[in-house]
Amino acid sequence: METEQQLLSDILSGNRIAMRRLYDRYVGYTMATALRYIPDRDKAADVVQDAFVKILTSLNSFSFRGEGSLRAWVTRVTANQALDALKQDVRTHQLLTTEADLPPQQLQNLPDEEPDVGQISPSMLTKLIAQLPPGYRAVLNLHIFEGRSHKEIAALLGIKPDSSASQFLRAKRMLAKMINESINSND
């Protein structure tokens, strides 16, 4: 398999077939990233398409830092496109900017302890994350998968850092409850 540096060099020299190889190589990663934020497959596909347009038009500004850096950059561009799509959705924006996505009665009985995620498949975990309210899902993905601080998340989503931390805690608790229910239903 060609290295990222070879692929990047071919693309920057104008090789259109190399652009297709970039797409083929990373479309799976980008779709998985988009689906973490936007569970609707059609909307996620739109995000991936927009991300690749952005990727291909801004590759000349990408700074290669070793094998894996191109994939990381492609993933980051896709995550940012997904966040932009979430912010454009008025209903989602309202969920992102309000501290409480769910009525208090739905927040009761959420466990404080960590569930044993080793008992469920990665695909089931992905499905459960997709069922979280959009604000919770966005904060959880940014904090867990992107490694962003609550201050960074707040800046990205236009919310307060305390709201990010609160939504993250609620997302974790809700996800823990869903995981426990999934494990118990399979017993």
PDB file of C-alpha atoms in Angstrom:
ATOM      1  CA  MET A   1       0.000   0.000   0.000  1.00  0.00           C
ATOM      2  CA  GLU A   2       1.297   3.432  -0.861  1.00  0.00           C
ATOM      3  CA  THR A   3       2.283   5.742   1.957  1.00  0.00           C
ATOM      4  CA  GLU A   4       0.320   8.830   2.817  1.00  0.00           C
ATOM      5  CA  GLN A   5       3.252  10.944   1.684  1.00  0.00           C
ATOM      6  CA  GLN A   6       3.265   9.276  -1.764  1.00  0.00           C
ATOM      7  CA  LEU A   7      -0.498   9.717  -2.068  1.00  0.00           C
ATOM      8  CA  LEU A   8      -0.279  13.352  -1.006  1.00  0.00           C
ATOM      9  CA  SER A   9       2.545  14.015  -3.465  1.00  0.00           C
ATOM     10  CA  ASP A  10       0.546  12.493  -6.329  1.00  0.00           C
ATOM     11  CA  ILE A  11      -2.526  14.573  -5.486  1.00  0.00           C
ATOM     12  CA  LEU A  12      -0.553  17.816  -5.170  1.00  0.00           C
ATOM     13  CA  SER A  13       1.014  17.162  -8.577  1.00  0.00           C
ATOM     14  CA  GLY A  14      -2.513  17.127 -10.069  1.00  0.00           C
ATOM     15  CA  ASN A  15      -3.105  13.381 -10.379  1.00  0.00           C
ATOM     16  CA  ARG A  16      -6.903  12.947 -10.394  1.00  0.00           C
ATOM     17  CA  ILE A  17      -6.638   9.179  -9.951  1.00  0.00           C
ATOM     18  CA  ALA A  18      -4.741   9.825  -6.716  1.00  0.00           C
ATOM     19  CA  MET A  19      -7.665  11.969  -5.539  1.00  0.00           C
ATOM     20  CA  ARG A  20      -9.922   8.972  -6.062  1.00  0.00           C
ATOM     21  CA  ARG A  21      -7.457   6.762  -4.167  1.00  0.00           C
ATOM     22  CA  LEU A  22      -7.593   9.230  -1.252  1.00  0.00           C
ATOM     23  CA  TYR A  23     -11.379   9.045  -1.283  1.00  0.00           C
ATOM     24  CA  ASP A  24     -11.419   5.238  -1.490  1.00  0.00           C
ATOM     25  CA  ARG A  25      -8.837   4.945   1.263  1.00  0.00           C
ATOM     26  CA  TYR A  26     -10.595   7.194   3.792  1.00  0.00           C
ATOM     27  CA  VAL A  27     -14.310   7.159   2.936  1.00  0.00           C
ATOM     28  CA  GLY A  28     -14.966   4.456   5.546  1.00  0.00           C
ATOM     29  CA  TYR A  29     -13.238   6.453   8.288  1.00  0.00           C
ATOM     30  CA  THR A  30     -15.025   9.634   7.320  1.00  0.00           C
ATOM     31  CA  MET A  31     -18.427   7.954   7.220  1.00  0.00           C
ATOM     32  CA  ALA A  32     -17.832   6.401  10.652  1.00  0.00           C
ATOM     33  CA  THR A  33     -16.829   9.826  11.981  1.00  0.00           C
ATOM     34  CA  ALA A  34     -19.870  11.534  10.456  1.00  0.00           C
ATOM     35  CA  LEU A  35     -22.205   8.853  11.809  1.00  0.00           C
ATOM     36  CA  ARG A  36     -20.883   9.428  15.335  1.00  0.00           C
ATOM     37  CA  TYR A  37     -22.336  12.938  15.166  1.00  0.00           C
ATOM     38  CA  ILE A  38     -25.219  12.505  12.719  1.00  0.00           C
ATOM     39  CA  PRO A  39     -26.931   9.107  12.916  1.00  0.00           C
ATOM     40  CA  ASP A  40     -29.047   9.680   9.789  1.00  0.00           C
ATOM     41  CA  ARG A  41     -27.066   7.877   7.071  1.00  0.00           C
ATOM     42  CA  ASP A  42     -28.203  10.186   4.247  1.00  0.00           C
ATOM     43  CA  LYS A  43     -27.265  13.322   6.178  1.00  0.00           C
ATOM     44  CA  ALA A  44     -23.961  11.729   7.199  1.00  0.00           C
ATOM     45  CA  ALA A  45     -23.253  10.945   3.522  1.00  0.00           C
ATOM     46  CA  ASP A  46     -23.837  14.623   2.713  1.00  0.00           C
ATOM     47  CA  VAL A  47     -21.363  15.561   5.446  1.00  0.00           C
ATOM     48  CA  VAL A  48     -18.793  13.140   3.991  1.00  0.00           C
ATOM     49  CA  GLN A  49     -19.256  14.609   0.533  1.00  0.00           C
ATOM     50  CA  ASP A  50     -18.834  18.158   1.867  1.00  0.00           C
ATOM     51  CA  ALA A  51     -15.812  17.055   3.889  1.00  0.00           C
ATOM     52  CA  PHE A  52     -14.090  15.594   0.824  1.00  0.00           C
ATOM     53  CA  VAL A  53     -14.719  18.769  -1.146  1.00  0.00           C
ATOM     54  CA  LYS A  54     -13.086  20.716   1.666  1.00  0.00           C
ATOM     55  CA  ILE A  55     -10.261  18.177   1.980  1.00  0.00           C
ATOM     56  CA  LEU A  56      -9.422  18.204  -1.715  1.00  0.00           C
ATOM     57  CA  THR A  57      -9.613  21.987  -2.021  1.00  0.00           C
ATOM     58  CA  SER A  58      -7.426  22.630   1.012  1.00  0.00           C
ATOM     59  CA  LEU A  59      -4.850  19.846   0.740  1.00  0.00           C
ATOM     60  CA  ASN A  60      -2.201  22.361  -0.297  1.00  0.00           C
ATOM     61  CA  SER A  61      -2.462  23.905   3.186  1.00  0.00           C
ATOM     62  CA  PHE A  62      -2.058  20.514   4.921  1.00  0.00           C
ATOM     63  CA  SER A  63       1.288  20.028   6.636  1.00  0.00           C
ATOM     64  CA  PHE A  64       2.443  16.408   6.498  1.00  0.00           C
ATOM     65  CA  ARG A  65       3.841  15.317   9.883  1.00  0.00           C
ATOM     66  CA  GLY A  66       4.427  11.633   9.299  1.00  0.00           C
ATOM     67  CA  GLU A  67       2.432   8.544   8.477  1.00  0.00           C
ATOM     68  CA  GLY A  68      -1.054   8.786   9.983  1.00  0.00           C
ATOM     69  CA  SER A  69      -1.176  12.585   9.978  1.00  0.00           C
ATOM     70  CA  LEU A  70      -3.181  12.709   6.727  1.00  0.00           C
ATOM     71  CA  ARG A  71      -5.778  10.298   8.109  1.00  0.00           C
ATOM     72  CA  ALA A  72      -5.991  12.309  11.347  1.00  0.00           C
ATOM     73  CA  TRP A  73      -6.459  15.535   9.390  1.00  0.00           C
ATOM     74  CA  VAL A  74      -9.129  14.002   7.130  1.00  0.00           C
ATOM     75  CA  THR A  75     -10.960  12.751  10.228  1.00  0.00           C
ATOM     76  CA  ARG A  76     -10.741  16.177  11.907  1.00  0.00           C
ATOM     77  CA  VAL A  77     -12.076  17.950   8.793  1.00  0.00           C
ATOM     78  CA  THR A  78     -14.975  15.484   8.698  1.00  0.00           C
ATOM     79  CA  ALA A  79     -15.779  15.965  12.389  1.00  0.00           C
ATOM     80  CA  ASN A  80     -15.784  19.734  11.877  1.00  0.00           C
ATOM     81  CA  GLN A  81     -18.126  19.365   8.882  1.00  0.00           C
ATOM     82  CA  ALA A  82     -20.451  17.219  10.989  1.00  0.00           C
ATOM     83  CA  LEU A  83     -20.457  19.844  13.741  1.00  0.00           C
ATOM     84  CA  ASP A  84     -21.205  22.555  11.187  1.00  0.00           C
ATOM     85  CA  ALA A  85     -24.132  20.481   9.913  1.00  0.00           C
ATOM     86  CA  LEU A  86     -25.420  20.067  13.468  1.00  0.00           C
ATOM     87  CA  LYS A  87     -25.190  23.806  14.088  1.00  0.00           C
ATOM     88  CA  GLN A  88     -27.126  24.546  10.889  1.00  0.00           C
ATOM     89  CA  ASP A  89     -30.040  22.453  12.104  1.00  0.00           C
ATOM     90  CA  VAL A  90     -32.141  24.907  14.134  1.00  0.00           C
ATOM     91  CA  ARG A  91     -33.628  22.240  16.405  1.00  0.00           C
ATOM     92  CA  THR A  92     -30.226  20.764  17.146  1.00  0.00           C
ATOM     93  CA  HIS A  93     -28.771  24.202  17.780  1.00  0.00           C
ATOM     94  CA  GLN A  94     -31.443  24.777  20.396  1.00  0.00           C
ATOM     95  CA  LEU A  95     -30.497  21.478  22.024  1.00  0.00           C
ATOM     96  CA  LEU A  96     -26.824  22.413  21.997  1.00  0.00           C
ATOM     97  CA  THR A  97     -27.378  25.789  23.597  1.00  0.00           C
ATOM     98  CA  THR A  98     -29.739  24.729  26.354  1.00  0.00           C
ATOM     99  CA  GLU A  99     -28.369  23.153  29.500  1.00  0.00           C
ATOM    100  CA  ALA A 100     -31.115  20.559  29.872  1.00  0.00           C
ATOM    101  CA  ASP A 101     -31.844  18.467  26.796  1.00  0.00           C
ATOM    102  CA  LEU A 102     -34.207  16.230  28.690  1.00  0.00           C
ATOM    103  CA  PRO A 103     -36.943  16.833  31.245  1.00  0.00           C
ATOM    104  CA  PRO A 104     -35.797  16.064  34.825  1.00  0.00           C
ATOM    105  CA  GLN A 105     -38.031  12.986  35.047  1.00  0.00           C
ATOM    106  CA  GLN A 106     -36.069  11.377  32.184  1.00  0.00           C
ATOM    107  CA  LEU A 107     -32.791  12.072  33.995  1.00  0.00           C
ATOM    108  CA  GLN A 108     -33.867  10.161  37.102  1.00  0.00           C
ATOM    109  CA  ASN A 109     -32.588   6.644  37.642  1.00  0.00           C
ATOM    110  CA  LEU A 110     -29.509   7.173  35.489  1.00  0.00           C
ATOM    111  CA  PRO A 111     -26.616   5.131  36.922  1.00  0.00           C
ATOM    112  CA  ASP A 112     -23.492   6.766  38.329  1.00  0.00           C
ATOM    113  CA  GLU A 113     -21.286   3.712  37.790  1.00  0.00           C
ATOM    114  CA  GLU A 114     -19.519   2.779  34.574  1.00  0.00           C
ATOM    115  CA  PRO A 115     -21.102  -0.162  32.717  1.00  0.00           C
ATOM    116  CA  ASP A 116     -19.038  -3.064  31.402  1.00  0.00           C
ATOM    117  CA  VAL A 117     -18.804  -1.986  27.746  1.00  0.00           C
ATOM    118  CA  GLY A 118     -16.782  -5.124  27.016  1.00  0.00           C
ATOM    119  CA  GLN A 119     -20.048  -7.050  27.136  1.00  0.00           C
ATOM    120  CA  ILE A 120     -21.477  -5.333  24.044  1.00  0.00           C
ATOM    121  CA  SER A 121     -20.190  -5.160  20.503  1.00  0.00           C
ATOM    122  CA  PRO A 122     -18.662  -1.994  19.050  1.00  0.00           C
ATOM    123  CA  SER A 123     -21.523  -1.807  16.540  1.00  0.00           C
ATOM    124  CA  MET A 124     -24.092  -1.944  19.369  1.00  0.00           C
ATOM    125  CA  LEU A 125     -22.211   0.781  21.245  1.00  0.00           C
ATOM    126  CA  THR A 126     -22.302   2.924  18.097  1.00  0.00           C
ATOM    127  CA  LYS A 127     -26.058   2.346  17.790  1.00  0.00           C
ATOM    128  CA  LEU A 128     -26.598   3.320  21.410  1.00  0.00           C
ATOM    129  CA  ILE A 129     -24.527   6.496  21.049  1.00  0.00           C
ATOM    130  CA  ALA A 130     -26.608   7.380  17.989  1.00  0.00           C
ATOM    131  CA  GLN A 131     -29.738   7.250  20.181  1.00  0.00           C
ATOM    132  CA  LEU A 132     -28.467   9.992  22.500  1.00  0.00           C
ATOM    133  CA  PRO A 133     -30.004  13.451  22.082  1.00  0.00           C
ATOM    134  CA  PRO A 134     -27.948  15.512  19.571  1.00  0.00           C
ATOM    135  CA  GLY A 135     -26.402  17.818  22.177  1.00  0.00           C
ATOM    136  CA  TYR A 136     -25.310  14.938  24.373  1.00  0.00           C
ATOM    137  CA  ARG A 137     -24.005  12.974  21.402  1.00  0.00           C
ATOM    138  CA  ALA A 138     -21.962  15.921  20.102  1.00  0.00           C
ATOM    139  CA  VAL A 139     -20.357  16.646  23.479  1.00  0.00           C
ATOM    140  CA  LEU A 140     -19.660  12.946  24.146  1.00  0.00           C
ATOM    141  CA  ASN A 141     -18.030  12.473  20.744  1.00  0.00           C
ATOM    142  CA  LEU A 142     -15.934  15.613  21.025  1.00  0.00           C
ATOM    143  CA  HIS A 143     -14.728  14.777  24.520  1.00  0.00           C
ATOM    144  CA  ILE A 144     -14.199  11.015  24.164  1.00  0.00           C
ATOM    145  CA  PHE A 145     -13.279  10.491  20.509  1.00  0.00           C
ATOM    146  CA  GLU A 146     -11.734  13.850  19.652  1.00  0.00           C
ATOM    147  CA  GLY A 147     -10.099  14.387  23.047  1.00  0.00           C
ATOM    148  CA  ARG A 148     -11.380  17.970  23.319  1.00  0.00           C
ATOM    149  CA  SER A 149     -11.595  19.833  26.616  1.00  0.00           C
ATOM    150  CA  HIS A 150     -14.899  21.295  27.754  1.00  0.00           C
ATOM    151  CA  LYS A 151     -13.510  24.752  27.039  1.00  0.00           C
ATOM    152  CA  GLU A 152     -12.747  23.729  23.440  1.00  0.00           C
ATOM    153  CA  ILE A 153     -16.146  22.039  23.073  1.00  0.00           C
ATOM    154  CA  ALA A 154     -17.862  25.166  24.379  1.00  0.00           C
ATOM    155  CA  ALA A 155     -16.077  27.290  21.791  1.00  0.00           C
ATOM    156  CA  LEU A 156     -16.947  24.873  18.974  1.00  0.00           C
ATOM    157  CA  LEU A 157     -20.616  24.558  19.898  1.00  0.00           C
ATOM    158  CA  GLY A 158     -21.267  28.065  21.159  1.00  0.00           C
ATOM    159  CA  ILE A 159     -22.137  26.944  24.684  1.00  0.00           C
ATOM    160  CA  LYS A 160     -20.632  27.499  28.126  1.00  0.00           C
ATOM    161  CA  PRO A 161     -17.902  25.124  29.396  1.00  0.00           C
ATOM    162  CA  ASP A 162     -20.162  24.237  32.357  1.00  0.00           C
ATOM    163  CA  SER A 163     -22.921  23.269  29.901  1.00  0.00           C
ATOM    164  CA  SER A 164     -20.468  21.053  28.041  1.00  0.00           C
ATOM    165  CA  ALA A 165     -19.418  19.318  31.253  1.00  0.00           C
ATOM    166  CA  SER A 166     -23.043  18.930  32.339  1.00  0.00           C
ATOM    167  CA  GLN A 167     -24.120  17.504  28.985  1.00  0.00           C
ATOM    168  CA  PHE A 168     -21.136  15.135  29.006  1.00  0.00           C
ATOM    169  CA  LEU A 169     -22.032  13.814  32.457  1.00  0.00           C
ATOM    170  CA  ARG A 170     -25.671  13.366  31.458  1.00  0.00           C
ATOM    171  CA  ALA A 171     -24.641  11.691  28.192  1.00  0.00           C
ATOM    172  CA  LYS A 172     -22.412   9.247  30.082  1.00  0.00           C
ATOM    173  CA  ARG A 173     -25.170   8.413  32.529  1.00  0.00           C
ATOM    174  CA  MET A 174     -27.783   7.981  29.819  1.00  0.00           C
ATOM    175  CA  LEU A 175     -25.420   5.833  27.753  1.00  0.00           C
ATOM    176  CA  ALA A 176     -24.584   3.730  30.827  1.00  0.00           C
ATOM    177  CA  LYS A 177     -28.290   3.091  31.406  1.00  0.00           C
ATOM    178  CA  MET A 178     -28.785   2.117  27.752  1.00  0.00           C
ATOM    179  CA  ILE A 179     -25.749  -0.207  27.869  1.00  0.00           C
ATOM    180  CA  ASN A 180     -26.979  -1.879  31.069  1.00  0.00           C
ATOM    181  CA  GLU A 181     -30.433  -2.341  29.551  1.00  0.00           C
ATOM    182  CA  SER A 182     -28.870  -3.819  26.422  1.00  0.00           C
ATOM    183  CA  ILE A 183     -26.731  -6.226  28.460  1.00  0.00           C
ATOM    184  CA  ASN A 184     -29.695  -7.254  30.640  1.00  0.00           C
ATOM    185  CA  SER A 185     -31.972  -7.827  27.641  1.00  0.00           C
ATOM    186  CA  ASN A 186     -29.409 -10.210  26.126  1.00  0.00           C
ATOM    187  CA  ASP A 187     -29.195 -12.354  29.291  1.00  0.00           C
TER     188      ASP A 187
END
